[in-house]
Short mmCIF file of C-alpha atoms in Angstrom, two decimals:
data_model
loop_
_atom_site.label_atom_id
_atom_site.label_comp_id
_atom_site.label_asym_id
_atom_site.label_seq_id
_atom_site.Cartn_x
_atom_site.Cartn_y
_atom_site.Cartn_z
CA MET A 930 69.32 -28.07 26.34
CA GLN A 931 69.59 -31.64 27.72
CA ASP A 932 72.01 -30.16 30.34
CA GLN A 933 69.14 -28.05 31.75
CA VAL A 934 66.71 -30.68 32.06
CA ASN A 935 69.13 -33.03 33.55
CA ARG A 936 69.92 -30.22 36.35
CA ILE A 937 66.19 -29.43 36.88
CA ASN A 938 65.49 -33.25 37.16
CA LYS A 939 68.32 -33.35 40.02
CA GLY A 940 66.90 -31.01 42.32
CA ASN A 941 63.27 -32.62 41.61
CA LYS A 942 61.62 -35.36 43.31
CA THR A 943 58.42 -36.30 40.90
CA GLY A 944 61.04 -35.15 37.90
CA ARG A 945 58.55 -36.35 34.79
CA PRO A 946 56.17 -32.97 34.69
CA ILE A 947 59.09 -30.84 34.47
CA PHE A 948 60.75 -33.08 31.98
CA ASP A 949 57.87 -33.43 30.13
CA SER A 950 57.27 -29.81 29.89
CA LEU A 951 60.73 -28.77 28.63
CA HIS A 952 60.75 -31.62 26.11
CA ASP A 953 57.44 -29.97 24.82
CA TRP A 954 58.77 -26.72 24.84
CA GLU A 955 61.94 -27.70 23.02
CA GLY A 956 59.68 -29.33 20.46
CA ILE A 957 57.42 -26.67 19.97
CA PHE A 958 60.32 -24.31 19.73
CA HIS A 959 62.15 -26.33 16.71
CA THR A 960 59.32 -26.90 14.89
CA ILE A 961 57.88 -23.30 14.88
CA THR A 962 58.91 -22.12 11.07
CA ASP A 963 59.88 -18.69 11.96
CA LEU A 964 63.18 -17.82 13.09
CA ILE A 965 63.33 -17.64 16.69
CA THR A 966 66.51 -16.25 18.53
CA VAL A 967 67.24 -15.62 21.98
CA HIS A 968 70.02 -12.84 22.55
CA ASP A 969 71.94 -11.69 25.51
CA LYS A 970 72.23 -7.83 26.15
CA ASP A 971 75.52 -8.04 24.25
CA PHE A 972 73.86 -8.99 21.20
CA ASN A 973 75.05 -12.63 21.21
CA ILE A 974 72.69 -15.57 19.90
CA ILE A 975 72.60 -18.05 22.92
CA HIS A 976 69.85 -20.08 21.84
CA ALA A 977 68.13 -20.56 18.41
CA ASN A 978 65.13 -22.66 17.03
CA ASP A 979 66.48 -25.22 13.92
CA SER A 980 64.74 -23.07 11.56
CA ALA A 981 66.84 -19.90 12.52
CA LYS A 982 70.02 -22.25 12.72
CA LYS A 983 69.35 -23.68 9.07
CA ILE A 984 68.57 -20.06 7.41
CA LEU A 985 71.03 -17.91 9.66
CA GLY A 986 73.71 -20.58 8.93
CA LEU A 987 74.57 -20.35 12.61
CA PRO A 988 77.31 -22.44 14.29
CA ASP A 989 76.99 -24.72 17.06
CA LEU A 990 76.28 -22.12 19.77
CA THR A 991 77.51 -24.30 22.68
CA VAL A 992 81.05 -23.97 21.69
CA ASN A 993 81.13 -20.54 19.67
CA LYS A 994 80.01 -17.69 22.21
CA GLU A 995 80.55 -14.67 19.69
CA THR A 996 77.41 -14.80 17.55
CA LYS A 997 76.59 -11.89 16.82
CA CYS A 998 73.02 -11.12 15.99
CA PHE A 999 73.76 -8.37 13.66
CA ASN A 1000 76.33 -10.71 12.09
CA TYR A 1001 74.02 -13.14 11.13
CA TYR A 1002 70.78 -11.07 10.38
CA HIS A 1003 72.03 -8.10 8.41
CA GLY A 1004 75.58 -9.70 7.51
CA THR A 1005 76.82 -6.17 9.50
CA LEU A 1006 79.72 -5.80 11.99
CA CYS A 1007 77.93 -3.51 14.10
CA PRO A 1008 73.93 -3.02 14.92
CA PRO A 1009 72.23 -1.16 11.99
CA THR A 1010 71.21 2.28 13.42
CA GLY A 1011 67.67 2.60 14.66
CA CYS A 1012 67.59 -1.33 14.97
CA PRO A 1013 63.98 -1.63 16.97
CA SER A 1014 65.30 -4.78 18.50
CA CYS A 1015 68.33 -2.90 20.01
CA ASP A 1016 66.03 0.12 21.26
CA CYS A 1017 64.10 -3.00 23.06
CA VAL A 1018 67.11 -3.92 24.90
CA LYS A 1019 67.94 -0.74 26.02
CA SER A 1020 64.13 0.36 26.86
CA GLY A 1021 62.70 -3.04 27.87
CA ILE A 1022 59.51 -2.42 25.35
CA PRO A 1023 58.75 -5.06 23.07
CA ALA A 1024 59.05 -3.78 19.65
CA VAL A 1025 57.28 -5.36 16.13
CA PHE A 1026 58.12 -4.20 12.90
CA GLU A 1027 58.55 -5.02 9.42
CA LEU A 1028 61.50 -4.50 6.94
CA PHE A 1029 63.03 -5.94 3.79
CA GLU A 1030 66.16 -7.76 4.58
CA PRO A 1031 68.66 -7.76 1.62
CA HIS A 1032 71.13 -10.13 3.49
CA LEU A 1033 68.38 -12.90 3.88
CA ASN A 1034 66.74 -11.55 0.59
CA MET A 1035 63.31 -11.94 2.53
CA ASN A 1036 61.02 -9.74 3.97
CA VAL A 1037 60.35 -10.26 7.44
CA GLU A 1038 57.94 -9.38 10.81
CA ILE A 1039 60.08 -8.86 13.31
CA ARG A 1040 58.89 -9.17 17.29
CA ALA A 1041 61.44 -8.51 19.91
CA LEU A 1042 60.54 -9.15 23.43
CA PRO A 1043 62.82 -8.15 26.44
CA ARG A 1044 64.57 -10.38 28.70
CA PHE A 1045 64.61 -10.08 32.44
CA ASP A 1046 66.58 -11.28 35.38
CA SER A 1047 64.77 -12.61 38.95
CA GLU A 1048 65.66 -8.69 39.75
CA ASN A 1049 63.76 -7.28 36.32
CA ARG A 1050 67.39 -6.10 34.68
CA ILE A 1051 67.07 -6.64 31.30
CA ILE A 1052 69.20 -9.15 30.14
CA GLY A 1053 68.46 -9.57 26.51
CA VAL A 1054 65.87 -10.44 23.62
CA ILE A 1055 63.83 -12.87 22.39
CA HIS A 1056 63.44 -12.16 18.59
CA ILE A 1057 61.16 -14.14 16.44
CA ALA A 1058 61.73 -13.17 12.78
CA ARG A 1059 58.77 -14.36 10.28
CA ASP A 1060 59.26 -14.76 6.78
CA ILE A 1061 56.40 -13.00 4.98
CA THR A 1062 57.84 -12.31 1.63
CA GLU A 1063 55.07 -14.38 0.34
CA ARG A 1064 52.41 -12.44 1.93
CA ILE A 1065 54.14 -9.37 0.76
CA ARG A 1066 54.23 -10.42 -2.97
CA HIS A 1067 50.82 -11.70 -2.92
CA GLU A 1068 49.58 -7.93 -1.43
CA GLU A 1069 51.53 -6.46 -4.23
CA GLN A 1070 50.02 -8.64 -6.51
CA LEU A 1071 46.46 -8.00 -5.08
CA LYS A 1072 46.90 -4.27 -5.10
CA LYS A 1073 48.46 -4.67 -9.00
CA SER A 1074 45.49 -6.80 -9.82
CA ARG A 1075 43.19 -4.39 -7.92
CA GLU A 1076 44.56 -1.11 -10.07
CA LYS A 1077 44.18 -3.34 -13.32
CA LEU A 1078 40.57 -4.07 -12.59
CA ARG A 1079 40.24 -0.17 -11.63
CA ASN A 1080 41.59 0.94 -15.01
CA LEU A 1081 39.65 -1.69 -16.97
CA ALA A 1082 36.75 -0.91 -15.73
CA ALA A 1083 37.16 2.99 -15.87
CA HIS A 1084 38.09 2.13 -19.66
CA LEU A 1085 34.90 -0.17 -20.27
CA ASN A 1086 33.07 2.63 -18.88
CA ALA A 1087 34.52 5.58 -20.82
CA VAL A 1088 34.23 3.22 -24.15
CA ARG A 1089 30.65 2.70 -23.33
CA GLU A 1090 29.88 6.23 -22.52
CA GLY A 1091 31.62 7.27 -25.96
CA GLU A 1092 29.32 4.64 -27.81
CA ARG A 1093 26.61 5.88 -26.36
CA ARG A 1094 27.16 9.31 -26.95
CA HIS A 1095 27.91 8.65 -30.65
CA LEU A 1096 24.70 6.01 -31.22
CA ALA A 1097 22.33 8.42 -29.63
CA ARG A 1098 23.31 11.25 -31.78
CA GLU A 1099 23.28 9.18 -34.98
CA ILE A 1100 20.14 7.66 -33.88
CA HIS A 1101 18.76 10.96 -33.20
CA ASP A 1102 20.25 13.13 -36.11
CA GLU A 1103 19.89 10.90 -38.73
CA LEU A 1104 17.03 8.98 -38.54
CA ALA A 1105 15.03 11.81 -36.39
CA GLN A 1106 16.24 14.32 -39.06
CA ALA A 1107 15.21 12.16 -42.29
CA LEU A 1108 11.63 11.61 -40.76
CA THR A 1109 11.38 15.32 -40.35
CA ALA A 1110 11.96 15.60 -43.81
CA LEU A 1111 9.62 12.82 -45.05
CA LYS A 1112 6.86 14.26 -42.80
CA MET A 1113 7.10 18.02 -44.70
CA ASP A 1114 7.36 15.94 -48.21
CA LEU A 1115 4.05 14.14 -47.25
CA PHE A 1116 2.53 17.39 -46.27
CA TRP A 1117 3.33 18.89 -49.59
CA LEU A 1118 2.22 15.57 -51.27
CA ASN A 1119 -0.99 15.87 -49.14
CA LYS A 1120 -1.68 19.40 -50.46
CA LYS A 1121 -1.20 18.24 -54.24
CA LEU A 1122 -3.83 15.31 -54.03
CA PRO A 1123 -7.07 16.18 -55.46
CA GLU A 1124 -9.75 17.57 -52.53
CA ASP A 1125 -11.84 15.02 -53.22
CA GLN A 1126 -9.84 11.95 -52.74
CA LYS A 1127 -11.04 11.39 -49.06
CA PRO A 1128 -9.06 7.68 -48.80
CA LEU A 1129 -6.19 9.23 -50.12
CA HIS A 1130 -6.07 12.22 -47.68
CA ASP A 1131 -6.90 9.48 -44.52
CA LYS A 1132 -4.21 7.41 -46.02
CA ALA A 1133 -1.72 10.29 -45.83
CA LYS A 1134 -2.90 11.10 -42.07
CA VAL A 1135 -2.17 7.78 -41.30
CA MET A 1136 1.55 8.01 -42.48
CA SER A 1137 1.82 11.33 -40.67
CA ASP A 1138 1.22 9.92 -37.81
CA LEU A 1139 3.09 6.96 -37.99
CA ILE A 1140 5.87 9.01 -38.58
CA ASP A 1141 5.36 11.08 -35.76
CA MET A 1142 4.78 7.85 -33.46
CA THR A 1143 8.41 6.57 -34.93
CA ILE A 1144 10.09 10.13 -34.22
CA TYR A 1145 8.80 9.85 -30.76
CA ALA A 1146 10.28 6.31 -30.85
CA VAL A 1147 14.13 7.43 -32.09
CA ARG A 1148 13.95 10.09 -29.67
CA ARG A 1149 12.82 8.05 -26.84
CA ILE A 1150 15.85 5.64 -27.60
CA SER A 1151 18.38 8.06 -28.18
CA SER A 1152 17.92 9.79 -25.09
CA GLU A 1153 17.75 6.43 -22.93
CA LEU A 1154 21.35 5.99 -24.30
CA ARG A 1155 22.55 9.65 -23.43
CA PRO A 1156 20.19 12.50 -23.58
CA GLY A 1157 21.73 15.20 -25.97
CA LEU A 1158 20.81 17.76 -23.37
CA LEU A 1159 23.74 16.75 -21.79
CA ASP A 1160 26.07 17.48 -24.65
CA ASP A 1161 24.26 20.33 -25.64
CA LEU A 1162 23.19 22.22 -22.89
CA GLY A 1163 25.17 20.86 -19.82
CA LEU A 1164 24.74 19.20 -16.73
CA GLN A 1165 21.89 21.32 -15.14
CA ALA A 1166 19.39 20.94 -18.05
CA ALA A 1167 19.96 17.24 -18.22
CA MET A 1168 19.10 16.73 -14.62
CA GLU A 1169 16.35 18.95 -14.82
CA TRP A 1170 14.70 16.93 -17.55
CA GLN A 1171 16.00 13.51 -16.09
CA ALA A 1172 14.00 14.59 -12.88
CA LYS A 1173 10.60 15.57 -14.84
CA GLU A 1174 11.32 12.24 -16.59
CA PHE A 1175 11.64 10.35 -13.80
CA GLN A 1176 8.49 12.18 -12.28
CA ASN A 1177 6.55 11.62 -15.24
CA ARG A 1178 7.53 8.11 -15.71
CA THR A 1179 6.80 6.73 -11.62
CA GLY A 1180 4.75 9.23 -9.97
CA ILE A 1181 7.63 10.13 -7.33
CA THR A 1182 7.82 13.78 -6.70
CA CYS A 1183 11.34 14.99 -7.74
CA GLU A 1184 12.43 17.95 -7.52
CA VAL A 1185 16.13 19.36 -8.08
CA SER A 1186 18.10 22.67 -7.47
CA PHE A 1187 21.00 24.04 -8.12
CA SER A 1188 23.52 26.58 -5.98
CA SER A 1189 23.98 28.57 -9.12
CA ASP A 1190 22.05 29.10 -12.69
CA THR A 1191 25.46 28.05 -14.34
CA ILE A 1192 27.69 25.68 -13.41
CA ASN A 1193 30.31 25.06 -16.07
CA LEU A 1194 31.95 21.58 -15.99
CA ASP A 1195 33.76 19.36 -18.33
CA GLN A 1196 32.34 16.69 -20.16
CA GLU A 1197 33.54 13.99 -17.62
CA ARG A 1198 32.57 15.37 -14.34
CA SER A 1199 29.11 16.32 -16.27
CA THR A 1200 28.50 12.94 -17.11
CA THR A 1201 30.19 10.97 -13.74
CA ILE A 1202 27.49 13.07 -11.58
CA PHE A 1203 24.59 13.01 -14.35
CA ARG A 1204 25.03 8.93 -14.67
CA ILE A 1205 25.12 8.74 -10.42
CA PHE A 1206 21.96 10.76 -10.54
CA GLN A 1207 20.48 8.26 -12.92
CA GLU A 1208 21.46 5.65 -11.00
CA THR A 1209 20.49 6.86 -7.68
CA LEU A 1210 17.09 7.44 -9.30
CA THR A 1211 16.91 3.79 -10.54
CA ASN A 1212 17.69 2.65 -7.13
CA ILE A 1213 14.94 4.29 -5.50
CA VAL A 1214 12.32 3.13 -7.84
CA ARG A 1215 13.49 -0.64 -7.02
CA TYR A 1216 13.90 -0.72 -3.76
CA ALA A 1217 13.10 2.42 -1.83
CA GLU A 1218 9.60 3.12 -1.73
CA ALA A 1219 9.50 6.72 -1.67
CA THR A 1220 7.00 9.30 -2.50
CA ARG A 1221 9.42 11.93 -3.01
CA VAL A 1222 12.99 12.88 -3.84
CA LYS A 1223 14.95 15.82 -3.64
CA ALA A 1224 18.40 16.43 -5.08
CA SER A 1225 20.44 19.29 -5.03
CA LEU A 1226 23.61 20.13 -7.28
CA GLN A 1227 25.82 22.45 -5.23
CA GLU A 1228 29.08 24.20 -6.30
CA THR A 1229 31.94 25.51 -4.04
CA PRO A 1230 35.20 27.09 -4.78
CA ALA A 1231 36.99 23.52 -4.45
CA SER A 1232 34.47 21.14 -5.22
CA LEU A 1233 31.28 19.97 -6.89
CA ILE A 1234 28.62 18.45 -4.25
CA LEU A 1235 25.31 16.39 -5.51
CA GLU A 1236 23.15 15.20 -2.61
CA VAL A 1237 19.99 12.92 -3.32
CA THR A 1238 17.41 12.35 -0.60
CA ASP A 1239 14.29 10.34 -0.99
CA ASN A 1240 11.76 9.51 1.98
CA GLY A 1241 11.78 5.91 1.38
CA ILE A 1242 12.18 2.77 3.66
CA GLY A 1243 16.12 3.55 3.85
CA ILE A 1244 18.94 1.60 2.53
CA THR A 1245 20.55 -0.97 4.72
CA GLU A 1246 23.88 -1.52 5.70
CA GLU A 1247 23.92 -4.80 4.36
CA GLN A 1248 22.67 -3.32 1.04
CA ILE A 1249 25.34 -0.78 0.82
CA SER A 1250 28.24 -3.52 1.51
CA ASP A 1251 26.83 -6.10 -0.81
CA SER A 1252 29.35 -7.55 -3.30
CA LYS A 1253 26.66 -7.80 -6.05
CA SER A 1254 25.39 -4.32 -5.96
CA PHE A 1255 26.73 -3.28 -9.12
CA GLY A 1256 24.87 -0.35 -9.32
CA LEU A 1257 26.47 1.22 -6.10
CA ILE A 1258 30.00 -0.39 -6.73
CA GLY A 1259 29.73 1.39 -10.47
CA MET A 1260 28.97 4.48 -8.56
CA GLN A 1261 31.74 4.23 -6.07
CA GLU A 1262 34.49 3.78 -9.34
CA ARG A 1263 33.10 6.41 -11.33
CA VAL A 1264 33.62 8.91 -8.02
CA HIS A 1265 36.92 7.21 -7.13
CA LEU A 1266 38.09 8.22 -10.82
CA LEU A 1267 37.81 11.56 -10.22
CA GLU A 1268 39.40 11.41 -6.73
CA GLY A 1269 36.14 12.11 -5.12
CA ASN A 1270 34.03 10.89 -2.33
CA ILE A 1271 30.49 9.21 -1.93
CA ARG A 1272 28.76 8.83 0.87
CA ILE A 1273 25.78 6.53 1.12
CA SER A 1274 23.39 6.62 4.61
CA GLY A 1275 19.94 5.19 5.17
CA VAL A 1276 17.62 5.76 8.04
CA ARG A 1277 15.30 2.77 8.58
CA GLY A 1278 11.68 4.29 7.82
CA LYS A 1279 13.24 7.62 7.11
CA GLY A 1280 14.60 7.43 3.63
CA THR A 1281 18.44 7.42 2.17
CA THR A 1282 20.86 10.05 1.44
CA VAL A 1283 23.59 9.83 -1.54
CA THR A 1284 26.19 12.47 -1.09
CA VAL A 1285 28.72 12.48 -3.79
CA SER A 1286 31.53 15.32 -3.49
CA ILE A 1287 33.72 15.79 -6.34
CA PRO A 1288 36.92 17.89 -6.61
CA LEU A 1289 36.98 20.61 -9.38
CA CYS A 1290 40.67 20.39 -9.59
CA ASN A 1291 42.46 16.77 -9.86
CA ALA A 1292 45.75 15.74 -9.59
CA LYS A 1293 46.15 15.61 -13.39
CA GLY A 1294 45.73 19.05 -12.80
CA ILE A 1295 42.86 19.69 -14.95
CA SER A 1296 40.29 21.88 -14.15
CA ASN A 1297 36.89 23.04 -15.71
CA MET B 79 8.95 40.62 -49.63
CA LEU B 80 10.36 38.39 -46.82
CA ARG B 81 13.56 37.09 -46.54
CA ILE B 82 14.07 34.15 -44.75
CA LEU B 83 17.71 32.19 -44.25
CA ILE B 84 17.29 28.57 -43.87
CA ALA B 85 19.95 27.04 -41.26
CA ASP B 86 20.31 23.04 -41.17
CA ASP B 87 22.85 20.79 -41.61
CA HIS B 88 20.21 18.32 -43.39
CA THR B 89 19.78 18.82 -46.87
CA VAL B 90 16.52 17.18 -47.07
CA VAL B 91 14.87 19.02 -44.39
CA ARG B 92 16.28 22.03 -45.96
CA GLU B 93 14.59 21.20 -49.27
CA GLY B 94 11.26 20.23 -46.87
CA LEU B 95 11.48 23.57 -45.50
CA LYS B 96 11.91 25.66 -48.74
CA GLN B 97 9.06 23.81 -50.37
CA ILE B 98 6.72 24.75 -47.59
CA LEU B 99 7.68 28.26 -47.67
CA ALA B 100 7.38 28.37 -51.22
CA GLU B 101 4.00 27.51 -50.91
CA MET B 102 3.31 29.81 -48.01
CA SER B 103 3.90 33.21 -50.31
CA GLU B 104 5.32 34.01 -53.36
CA LYS B 105 6.60 37.08 -51.52
CA VAL B 106 8.99 34.96 -49.54
CA ILE B 107 13.04 34.26 -50.62
CA THR B 108 14.71 31.74 -49.23
CA ASP B 109 18.52 31.14 -48.88
CA GLU B 110 20.21 28.30 -47.21
CA ALA B 111 23.29 27.68 -44.71
CA GLY B 112 24.47 24.21 -43.88
CA ASN B 113 26.63 24.83 -41.02
CA GLY B 114 26.90 27.80 -38.21
CA GLN B 115 30.00 29.23 -39.79
CA GLU B 116 27.85 29.82 -43.15
CA VAL B 117 24.88 30.89 -40.85
CA LEU B 118 27.29 33.77 -39.65
CA HIS B 119 29.10 34.08 -42.78
CA LYS B 120 25.82 35.04 -44.61
CA VAL B 121 24.01 36.73 -41.85
CA TRP B 122 27.14 39.14 -41.65
CA ASN B 123 26.96 39.74 -45.56
CA ASN B 124 23.31 40.04 -46.28
CA GLU B 125 20.07 41.51 -44.91
CA TYR B 126 17.60 38.70 -43.80
CA ASP B 127 14.38 39.43 -41.83
CA ILE B 128 14.30 35.99 -40.13
CA VAL B 129 16.45 33.08 -39.49
CA LEU B 130 15.51 29.72 -39.25
CA LEU B 131 18.23 28.02 -37.24
CA ASP B 132 18.72 24.69 -36.01
CA ILE B 133 19.58 24.36 -32.49
CA SER B 134 21.74 21.17 -33.05
CA MET B 135 24.05 21.54 -35.66
CA PRO B 136 27.96 19.93 -35.86
CA GLY B 137 30.82 22.24 -34.64
CA ARG B 138 29.68 24.96 -32.70
CA SER B 139 26.19 24.81 -30.85
CA GLY B 140 23.20 26.02 -31.84
CA LEU B 141 22.81 28.42 -28.82
CA GLU B 142 26.49 29.65 -29.42
CA ILE B 143 25.40 30.65 -32.87
CA LEU B 144 22.33 32.08 -31.61
CA LYS B 145 23.94 34.58 -29.19
CA GLN B 146 26.66 35.33 -31.71
CA LEU B 147 23.57 36.20 -34.13
CA LYS B 148 21.97 38.13 -31.43
CA SER B 149 25.23 40.55 -30.64
CA ASP B 150 26.11 40.84 -34.47
CA LYS B 151 22.68 42.06 -35.63
CA PRO B 152 20.00 42.04 -32.66
CA TYR B 153 17.01 43.32 -34.50
CA LEU B 154 17.52 40.24 -36.44
CA LYS B 155 14.55 37.80 -35.72
CA ILE B 156 15.48 34.01 -34.96
CA LEU B 157 12.86 31.05 -35.07
CA ILE B 158 14.65 28.00 -33.42
CA LEU B 159 13.71 24.94 -35.41
CA SER B 160 14.43 21.79 -33.44
CA MET B 161 14.56 18.21 -32.99
CA HIS B 162 14.10 18.85 -29.24
CA PRO B 163 10.79 19.04 -27.73
CA GLU B 164 12.27 19.44 -24.02
CA GLU B 165 11.66 23.00 -22.65
CA GLN B 166 14.97 22.91 -21.35
CA TYR B 167 16.24 23.70 -24.85
CA ALA B 168 13.49 26.21 -25.42
CA VAL B 169 14.03 28.13 -21.97
CA ARG B 170 17.47 28.55 -22.92
CA ALA B 171 16.74 29.65 -26.63
CA LEU B 172 14.35 32.26 -25.67
CA LYS B 173 16.63 33.44 -23.11
CA ALA B 174 19.57 33.91 -25.75
CA GLY B 175 16.87 36.00 -27.30
CA ALA B 176 14.98 34.03 -29.94
CA ALA B 177 11.89 34.86 -31.36
CA GLY B 178 10.13 32.09 -30.95
CA TYR B 179 11.30 28.41 -30.42
CA LEU B 180 9.66 25.37 -32.76
CA THR B 181 10.07 21.68 -33.04
CA LYS B 182 10.56 20.33 -36.08
CA GLU B 183 7.57 17.76 -35.92
CA SER B 184 4.88 20.45 -35.22
CA THR B 185 2.95 21.09 -38.58
CA PRO B 186 3.75 23.34 -41.54
CA ASN B 187 0.66 25.24 -40.77
CA GLU B 188 2.18 26.12 -37.45
CA LEU B 189 5.71 27.06 -39.02
CA ILE B 190 3.81 29.60 -41.09
CA GLY B 191 1.94 30.70 -38.33
CA ALA B 192 4.95 31.21 -36.22
CA ILE B 193 6.76 32.87 -39.07
CA GLU B 194 3.80 35.22 -39.75
CA LYS B 195 3.56 36.00 -35.73
CA ILE B 196 7.90 36.80 -35.70
CA SER B 197 7.78 38.81 -39.07
CA ALA B 198 4.72 41.16 -37.38
CA GLY B 199 7.23 41.54 -34.37
CA LYS B 200 5.79 39.36 -31.69
CA LYS B 201 7.34 36.02 -30.02
CA TYR B 202 6.09 32.79 -30.48
CA VAL B 203 5.96 29.31 -28.89
CA SER B 204 3.64 26.46 -29.53
CA SER B 205 0.56 26.81 -27.08
CA SER B 206 1.21 23.14 -25.31
CA LEU B 207 5.13 24.67 -24.93
CA ALA B 208 3.84 27.95 -23.49
CA GLU B 209 2.55 25.90 -20.79
CA THR B 210 5.45 23.56 -20.27
CA LEU B 211 7.36 26.75 -19.96
CA ALA B 212 5.40 28.42 -17.67
CA CYS B 213 5.29 25.90 -15.27
CA HIS B 214 9.15 25.28 -15.82
CA LEU B 215 9.95 28.61 -14.36
CA GLU B 216 7.62 28.51 -11.57
CA THR B 217 9.23 25.20 -10.42
CA THR B 218 12.64 25.41 -11.46
CA PHE B 219 13.79 28.85 -10.53
CA GLY B 220 11.31 28.86 -7.66
CA LYS B 221 10.58 32.31 -7.97
CA PRO B 222 7.82 34.45 -9.73
CA LEU B 223 7.92 34.43 -13.19
CA HIS B 224 8.26 38.00 -13.44
CA GLU B 225 11.50 37.78 -11.65
CA SER B 226 13.26 35.78 -13.79
CA LEU B 227 12.39 37.16 -17.24
CA SER B 228 14.31 40.45 -18.38
CA PRO B 229 11.68 43.05 -19.29
CA GLY B 230 10.04 42.74 -22.60
CA ASP B 231 12.03 39.72 -22.96
CA TYR B 232 8.87 37.39 -23.04
CA VAL B 233 5.85 38.56 -24.16
CA TRP B 234 4.35 35.17 -25.54
CA GLN B 235 2.08 34.20 -27.71
CA ALA B 236 0.21 31.08 -27.79
CA ALA B 237 -0.33 29.17 -31.32
CA SER B 238 -3.60 29.79 -32.16
#
């Protein structure tokens, strides 16, 4: 390198600028941690920066003229087949690619740039190899950790759903049935009371009313956990009930329609669609300022499509992508688990539409 | 004599119902079944006029049992006794051939009224439920009431 500088400086009157520039260039070249090698068209490495020299274990390039790149990069005696850098020497088109190089025990990202002489003939390549082993390792870790989180979320969801189902049923069956029996006994007792004992009859009436209220509360708690309809009668009945319940509670008109009278689904899909429907309704009450909701459930041969549209203010892109929108994230996770798709779109001032599509046959080969 | 089979998985409920029916008339004979299988077995081997059927018993769903009973003995009158006030249950039960639908917290007088109507060959739903059902059929199926009902299926008698 110093020879070149001396040569150039001889023919240069001012001298300093070119010297400085080459000096700078050389400084940069050797400081860069990427492996940079300059090759002639016969695959010989003619220049290399410090990093390349050290990692490839290159000999003194001014003395040794037979320094085949494949020898040092791949540990082979000829260029590997399909090497994009070799193609670059032939085609003159730059190449960028990634690979794991066992010889260096390294994941590398390689950029090969063709070199041309003054008559535009290819005279070799500039070969820049970046060690991306860490990046690849982090990517793999991230992927694994995401997968773990997803599995954990799915597991927690399944456990929660199972617990809710169990609790709802226990509460409903055990408590409500016992209260019913209590009411019947009270009725019987009331009939046995002497007719002229008004205070006793009044008391019995108060007790009976209290039992009714308690039955009502038990039912409410139970169906908030998980409506028995979903397990007893299926998704359609549960959605009809939920729509009516929502309408009564919020005053927002809610209509549901179904493509057929009998959509038979497994519990997993029923639960997913039902919970997404519930979550969508919750979002509508909280944010949409809507007065009308239309929901439809369609069964096609391949998939099940839920669409919920409201006439509210319309969800914004920021709301959709907000990492704290746990409701939406939960919906996406539920759908992802069944290998389906969810699309949420809002038009300002017009409303929001949530479309969920779930395949009826998943990769595990379970169909309903 | 009115032969009634009480099908409920809760002993306390069966006891309560037996008591009420015993008070109702001396001409009532009751029998009990504690699960779906037992109901099917007893109905197959004995003659009853009315079955009081709990819609949610463990094992096979009440609706499935109802359908099985109707296919085994089409003329058997079945009154659904349910813990569920939601009309979705009632609609499906009536469609599956139940003669009536009553929630368990109805007063014993309503129960007696229902049994009398049904044994006289009529159908029964409580007046409040009848109203909801009419609205439900109209809004849910989006077609006139007479189209969603099969002939002679629903001659509803509102409770007096």
